[in-house]
Amino acid sequence: MSEKKKTAGKVINLPNTLTLIRIGLVPLIVVFILIQWNDKIVWNVITACVFVIAALTDLFDGAIARGTNQVTSFGKFLDPIADKMLILGSLIALSGSARFSYLSLALVVSSLIILLREFTITSIRMVASREDGTVISANFAGKFKTAFSCAAVVIILLEEVIFRDGGLLGVHLLSYAALAISVILTVWSGITYMIKYFSYIDPRR
C-alpha cells in the first residue's frame, strides 16, 4: 500500500466522518431556522433535535478518536472549524429569523464577539502551524465554551416551547442569560489561548 493511501486511510476514519457529518448538518439547521413554518413550536423542537444531534457528534468524535487511538492532525484542524460553523451558523441564522426578532440585536452582538474571538484564535493557530508545525487543539476552556454555546442555541430554540410566548417571565430571560454567559465564556476562553500561545504573537519577537 502506498504512503498516500495509508495517509488517506488514517484521515477518513470514524471520528473525522462524524465531524464531517456535523458540518453537513449546518445548512439543514440554518434552513430550519430561517424558514417561516406554520407551527413554529413544532419546528423549533425539530430544529433543536437536529442541532443536538450535530452537537453530539462533537462529543463522540473526540471520545472515539482518543479511545481508539485515531487522533489525527486533520481531525484536530477540522473539529474546531466544524464547531465554529455549527455555532456561528446557527446564531447568525437566528439573528436573521423573524421568529426570533426579539433577540436580533443581542444575537448580532454575540455573533460579532464570537466571530472576533474565532478569527483571533484561528490566526494564532495558523501562525503556530506555519512556524513550527504546532497543531493547537481545543483546550478545556474552549471545549466548555463550545458546550455552553451549543446549550445556548438549544435554550433559544426551546424557551418559547416551554414557556410559550414571551419566554421566561415574559422577557425571554433564559435566552438573554444564555447568550450573555456564552459571550463571557467565549472571551474567557480566547484570553486563555492568547496567554498560553502568546509567544507566537509577541510583538517583541
GROMACS .gro file of C-alpha atoms in nm:
model
  205
    1MET     CA    1   0.000   0.000   0.000
    2SER     CA    2   0.137   0.339  -0.095
    3GLU     CA    3   0.211   0.607   0.164
    4LYS     CA    4  -0.062   0.822   0.008
    5LYS     CA    5  -0.326   0.550   0.061
    6LYS     CA    6  -0.208   0.493   0.418
    7THR     CA    7  -0.246   0.862   0.491
    8ALA     CA    8  -0.593   0.870   0.336
    9GLY     CA    9  -0.695   0.570   0.544
   10LYS     CA   10  -0.587   0.747   0.860
   11VAL     CA   11  -0.768   1.068   0.768
   12ILE     CA   12  -1.101   0.913   0.663
   13ASN     CA   13  -1.179   0.742   0.993
   14LEU     CA   14  -1.494   0.731   1.207
   15PRO     CA   15  -1.414   1.038   1.424
   16ASN     CA   16  -1.340   1.255   1.121
   17THR     CA   17  -1.650   1.121   0.946
   18LEU     CA   18  -1.861   1.233   1.243
   19THR     CA   19  -1.700   1.577   1.220
   20LEU     CA   20  -1.789   1.594   0.851
   21ILE     CA   21  -2.147   1.493   0.934
   22ARG     CA   22  -2.161   1.785   1.180
   23ILE     CA   23  -2.053   2.021   0.902
   24GLY     CA   24  -2.310   1.868   0.667
   25LEU     CA   25  -2.593   1.927   0.914
   26VAL     CA   26  -2.520   2.301   0.943
   27PRO     CA   27  -2.701   2.405   0.620
   28LEU     CA   28  -3.004   2.197   0.723
   29ILE     CA   29  -3.017   2.366   1.063
   30VAL     CA   30  -2.984   2.710   0.905
   31VAL     CA   31  -3.274   2.637   0.667
   32PHE     CA   32  -3.491   2.506   0.952
   33ILE     CA   33  -3.424   2.826   1.149
   34LEU     CA   34  -3.485   3.069   0.864
   35ILE     CA   35  -3.799   2.923   0.708
   36GLN     CA   36  -4.128   3.061   0.841
   37TRP     CA   37  -4.308   2.743   0.944
   38ASN     CA   38  -4.682   2.749   1.020
   39ASP     CA   39  -4.632   2.575   1.353
   40LYS     CA   40  -4.320   2.741   1.492
   41ILE     CA   41  -4.334   2.542   1.818
   42VAL     CA   42  -4.313   2.205   1.641
   43TRP     CA   43  -4.038   2.323   1.410
   44ASN     CA   44  -3.841   2.479   1.694
   45VAL     CA   45  -3.842   2.135   1.858
   46ILE     CA   46  -3.740   1.963   1.534
   47THR     CA   47  -3.463   2.217   1.475
   48ALA     CA   48  -3.340   2.174   1.833
   49CYS     CA   49  -3.330   1.795   1.787
   50VAL     CA   50  -3.125   1.821   1.467
   51PHE     CA   51  -2.894   2.071   1.636
   52VAL     CA   52  -2.845   1.840   1.936
   53ILE     CA   53  -2.759   1.551   1.702
   54ALA     CA   54  -2.499   1.771   1.532
   55ALA     CA   55  -2.360   1.886   1.867
   56LEU     CA   56  -2.337   1.528   1.997
   57THR     CA   57  -2.109   1.434   1.708
   58ASP     CA   58  -1.859   1.673   1.868
   59LEU     CA   59  -1.874   1.471   2.189
   60PHE     CA   60  -1.847   1.134   2.016
   61ASP     CA   61  -1.580   1.216   1.758
   62GLY     CA   62  -1.333   1.324   2.026
   63ALA     CA   63  -1.412   1.034   2.259
   64ILE     CA   64  -1.382   0.778   1.980
   65ALA     CA   65  -1.062   0.934   1.844
   66ARG     CA   66  -0.894   0.920   2.185
   67GLY     CA   67  -1.036   0.582   2.283
   68THR     CA   68  -0.934   0.407   1.961
   69ASN     CA   69  -0.610   0.595   1.901
   70GLN     CA   70  -0.744   0.761   1.585
   71VAL     CA   71  -0.639   1.116   1.669
   72THR     CA   72  -0.509   1.287   1.354
   73SER     CA   73  -0.378   1.633   1.274
   74PHE     CA   74  -0.657   1.661   1.019
   75GLY     CA   75  -0.912   1.590   1.292
   76LYS     CA   76  -0.754   1.845   1.527
   77PHE     CA   77  -0.774   2.101   1.247
   78LEU     CA   78  -1.126   2.016   1.126
   79ASP     CA   79  -1.302   1.972   1.462
   80PRO     CA   80  -1.283   2.337   1.578
   81ILE     CA   81  -1.382   2.454   1.229
   82ALA     CA   82  -1.692   2.234   1.245
   83ASP     CA   83  -1.776   2.379   1.587
   84LYS     CA   84  -1.743   2.735   1.455
   85MET     CA   85  -1.966   2.657   1.158
   86LEU     CA   86  -2.232   2.497   1.377
   87ILE     CA   87  -2.246   2.768   1.644
   88LEU     CA   88  -2.190   3.078   1.431
   89GLY     CA   89  -2.410   2.947   1.151
   90SER     CA   90  -2.693   2.887   1.397
   91LEU     CA   91  -2.655   3.221   1.577
   92ILE     CA   92  -2.639   3.420   1.253
   93ALA     CA   93  -2.944   3.234   1.120
   94LEU     CA   94  -3.130   3.303   1.445
   95SER     CA   95  -3.045   3.674   1.417
   96GLY     CA   96  -3.196   3.681   1.069
   97SER     CA   97  -3.509   3.481   1.152
   98ALA     CA   98  -3.837   3.665   1.203
   99ARG     CA   99  -3.933   3.402   1.462
  100PHE     CA  100  -3.655   3.528   1.689
  101SER     CA  101  -3.671   3.901   1.606
  102TYR     CA  102  -3.696   3.984   1.978
  103LEU     CA  103  -3.334   3.865   2.012
  104SER     CA  104  -3.195   4.013   1.690
  105LEU     CA  105  -2.969   4.279   1.842
  106ALA     CA  106  -2.836   4.051   2.116
  107LEU     CA  107  -2.772   3.775   1.861
  108VAL     CA  108  -2.588   4.010   1.624
  109VAL     CA  109  -2.367   4.148   1.903
  110SER     CA  110  -2.296   3.797   2.036
  111SER     CA  111  -2.214   3.669   1.688
  112LEU     CA  112  -1.970   3.956   1.625
  113ILE     CA  113  -1.788   3.896   1.956
  114ILE     CA  114  -1.769   3.522   1.893
  115LEU     CA  115  -1.652   3.583   1.535
  116LEU     CA  116  -1.376   3.817   1.657
  117ARG     CA  117  -1.260   3.558   1.910
  118GLU     CA  118  -1.260   3.280   1.650
  119PHE     CA  119  -1.072   3.494   1.399
  120THR     CA  120  -0.807   3.574   1.661
  121ILE     CA  121  -0.758   3.213   1.773
  122THR     CA  122  -0.762   3.080   1.417
  123SER     CA  123  -0.491   3.333   1.328
  124ILE     CA  124  -0.279   3.210   1.619
  125ARG     CA  125  -0.334   2.851   1.504
  126MET     CA  126  -0.217   2.940   1.154
  127VAL     CA  127   0.094   3.118   1.282
  128ALA     CA  128   0.183   2.825   1.510
  129SER     CA  129   0.134   2.573   1.231
  130ARG     CA  130   0.342   2.774   0.986
  131GLU     CA  131   0.627   2.845   1.229
  132ASP     CA  132   0.697   2.503   1.379
  133GLY     CA  133   0.415   2.271   1.276
  134THR     CA  134   0.233   2.300   1.610
  135VAL     CA  135  -0.133   2.196   1.587
  136ILE     CA  136  -0.329   2.384   1.854
  137SER     CA  137  -0.625   2.171   1.957
  138ALA     CA  138  -0.913   2.281   2.178
  139ASN     CA  139  -0.831   2.316   2.549
  140PHE     CA  140  -1.073   2.282   2.841
  141ALA     CA  141  -1.183   2.646   2.823
  142GLY     CA  142  -1.251   2.613   2.451
  143LYS     CA  143  -1.446   2.290   2.494
  144PHE     CA  144  -1.650   2.433   2.781
  145LYS     CA  145  -1.725   2.745   2.576
  146THR     CA  146  -1.836   2.532   2.283
  147ALA     CA  147  -2.058   2.312   2.501
  148PHE     CA  148  -2.232   2.611   2.660
  149SER     CA  149  -2.270   2.790   2.326
  150CYS     CA  150  -2.447   2.481   2.195
  151ALA     CA  151  -2.666   2.480   2.506
  152ALA     CA  152  -2.747   2.848   2.447
  153VAL     CA  153  -2.873   2.776   2.095
  154VAL     CA  154  -3.095   2.495   2.227
  155ILE     CA  155  -3.228   2.724   2.504
  156ILE     CA  156  -3.316   2.992   2.248
  157LEU     CA  157  -3.494   2.737   2.030
  158LEU     CA  158  -3.691   2.583   2.316
  159GLU     CA  159  -3.765   2.870   2.556
  160GLU     CA  160  -4.096   2.955   2.389
  161VAL     CA  161  -4.176   2.584   2.360
  162ILE     CA  162  -4.153   2.553   2.739
  163PHE     CA  163  -4.285   2.893   2.849
  164ARG     CA  164  -4.486   2.986   2.538
  165ASP     CA  165  -4.497   3.343   2.405
  166GLY     CA  166  -4.264   3.577   2.587
  167GLY     CA  167  -4.048   3.302   2.733
  168LEU     CA  168  -3.949   3.303   3.099
  169LEU     CA  169  -4.108   3.597   3.287
  170GLY     CA  170  -4.236   3.728   2.954
  171VAL     CA  171  -3.898   3.874   2.858
  172HIS     CA  172  -3.714   3.568   2.723
  173LEU     CA  173  -3.492   3.578   3.029
  174LEU     CA  174  -3.337   3.236   2.965
  175SER     CA  175  -3.233   3.326   2.610
  176TYR     CA  176  -3.073   3.655   2.711
  177ALA     CA  177  -2.895   3.494   3.007
  178ALA     CA  178  -2.768   3.206   2.793
  179LEU     CA  179  -2.631   3.446   2.531
  180ALA     CA  180  -2.462   3.662   2.795
  181ILE     CA  181  -2.293   3.364   2.960
  182SER     CA  182  -2.191   3.227   2.621
  183VAL     CA  183  -2.020   3.556   2.532
  184ILE     CA  184  -1.843   3.571   2.869
  185LEU     CA  185  -1.712   3.216   2.824
  186THR     CA  186  -1.608   3.298   2.467
  187VAL     CA  187  -1.399   3.595   2.582
  188TRP     CA  188  -1.254   3.396   2.874
  189SER     CA  189  -1.151   3.103   2.655
  190GLY     CA  190  -0.999   3.340   2.400
  191ILE     CA  191  -0.788   3.503   2.670
  192THR     CA  192  -0.662   3.163   2.792
  193TYR     CA  193  -0.548   3.074   2.440
  194MET     CA  194  -0.375   3.409   2.394
  195ILE     CA  195  -0.191   3.376   2.725
  196LYS     CA  196  -0.078   3.019   2.654
  197TYR     CA  197   0.035   3.084   2.298
  198PHE     CA  198   0.142   3.447   2.335
  199SER     CA  199   0.493   3.361   2.218
  200TYR     CA  200   0.358   3.319   1.864
  201ILE     CA  201   0.213   3.672   1.855
  202ASP     CA  202   0.460   3.851   2.082
  203PRO     CA  203   0.535   4.184   1.904
  204ARG     CA  204   0.883   4.189   2.062
  205ARG     CA  205   0.995   3.890   1.857
   0.00000   0.00000   0.00000
